[in-house]
XYZ file of C-alpha atoms in Angstrom:
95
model
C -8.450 -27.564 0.694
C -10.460 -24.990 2.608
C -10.551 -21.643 1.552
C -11.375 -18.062 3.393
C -12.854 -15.221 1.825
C -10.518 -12.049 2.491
C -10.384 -8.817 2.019
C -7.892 -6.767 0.422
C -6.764 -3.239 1.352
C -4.998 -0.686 -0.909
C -3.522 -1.306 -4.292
C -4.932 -2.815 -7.645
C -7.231 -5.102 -5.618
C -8.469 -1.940 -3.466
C -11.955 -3.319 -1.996
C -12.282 -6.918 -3.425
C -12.587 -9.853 -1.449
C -10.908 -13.283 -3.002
C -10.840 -16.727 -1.407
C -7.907 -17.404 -0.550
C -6.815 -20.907 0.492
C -6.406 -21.488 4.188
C -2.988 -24.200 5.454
C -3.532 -26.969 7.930
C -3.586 -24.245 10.913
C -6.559 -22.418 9.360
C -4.409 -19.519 8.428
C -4.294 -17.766 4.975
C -0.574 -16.978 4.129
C 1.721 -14.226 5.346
C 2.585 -13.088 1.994
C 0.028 -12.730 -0.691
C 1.689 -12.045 -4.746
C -0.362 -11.129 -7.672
C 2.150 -11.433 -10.547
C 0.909 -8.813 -13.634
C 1.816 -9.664 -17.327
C 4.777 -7.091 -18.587
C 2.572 -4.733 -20.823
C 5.229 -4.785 -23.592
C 7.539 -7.116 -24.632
C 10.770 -5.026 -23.646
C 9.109 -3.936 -19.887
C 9.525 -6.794 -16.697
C 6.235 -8.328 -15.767
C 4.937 -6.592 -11.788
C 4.309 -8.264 -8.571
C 2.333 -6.771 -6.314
C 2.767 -8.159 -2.798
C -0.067 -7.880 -0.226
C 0.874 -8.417 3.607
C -1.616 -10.303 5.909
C -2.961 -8.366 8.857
C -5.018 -8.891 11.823
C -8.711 -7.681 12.076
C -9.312 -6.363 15.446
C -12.867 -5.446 16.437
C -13.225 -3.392 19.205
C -10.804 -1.293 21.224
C -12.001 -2.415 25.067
C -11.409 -6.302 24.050
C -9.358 -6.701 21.365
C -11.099 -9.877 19.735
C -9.443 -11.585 16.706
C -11.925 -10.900 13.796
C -9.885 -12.762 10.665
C -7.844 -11.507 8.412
C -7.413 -8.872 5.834
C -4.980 -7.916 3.448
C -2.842 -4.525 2.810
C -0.388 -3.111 0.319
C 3.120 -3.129 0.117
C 3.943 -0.459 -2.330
C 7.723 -0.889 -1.386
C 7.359 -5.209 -2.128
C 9.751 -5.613 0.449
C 10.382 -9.567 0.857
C 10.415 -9.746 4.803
C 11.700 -12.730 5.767
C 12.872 -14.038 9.324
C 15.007 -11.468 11.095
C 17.517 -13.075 12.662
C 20.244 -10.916 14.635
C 23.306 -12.591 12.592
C 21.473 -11.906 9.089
C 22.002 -8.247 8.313
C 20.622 -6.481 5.431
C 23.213 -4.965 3.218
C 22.947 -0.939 3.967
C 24.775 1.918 2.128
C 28.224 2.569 3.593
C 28.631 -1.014 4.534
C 29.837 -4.017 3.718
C 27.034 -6.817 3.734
C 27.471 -9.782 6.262
């Protein structure tokens, strides 16, 4: 497998750059998870969840660059979002 080396933005892995392994389009993944060991026995082990973005150079011609990767702080699991999937909100019942 071919791999891409890749920046990361924000977060624990502020200012590294990791290969990361590439799929058969040449893309890394959308979604990038570094799981962390629970410091204690009675705490959950962390995820941290990186998103994949876009690296733009220039503002005239907007030329695709590669990729980098930013925090989520929130971790929210995206997913598709199609119009008859709602997310459950406050006030209302999900579905």
């Amino acid at each position: 497998m071919r791999s891409e080396n890749t920046p990361f933005v924000g977060g624990p892995l502020d200012g590294r750059v990791l290969p990361v392994l590439v799929g058969p389009t040449g893309h890394p993944p959308k979604i990038y998870r570094v799981p962390v060991p629970a410091p204690a026995e009675d705490t959950p082990p962390t995820v941290h969840i990186y998103r994949r973005v876009s690296v733009v150079a220039g503002r005239r011609l907007p030329l695709h660059r590669g990729w980098r990767y930013e925090y989520d702080p929130d971790g929210d699991p995206g997913g598709p979002k199609w119009p008859w999937s709602r997310r459950a909100t406050p006030g209302r019942p999900p579905g």
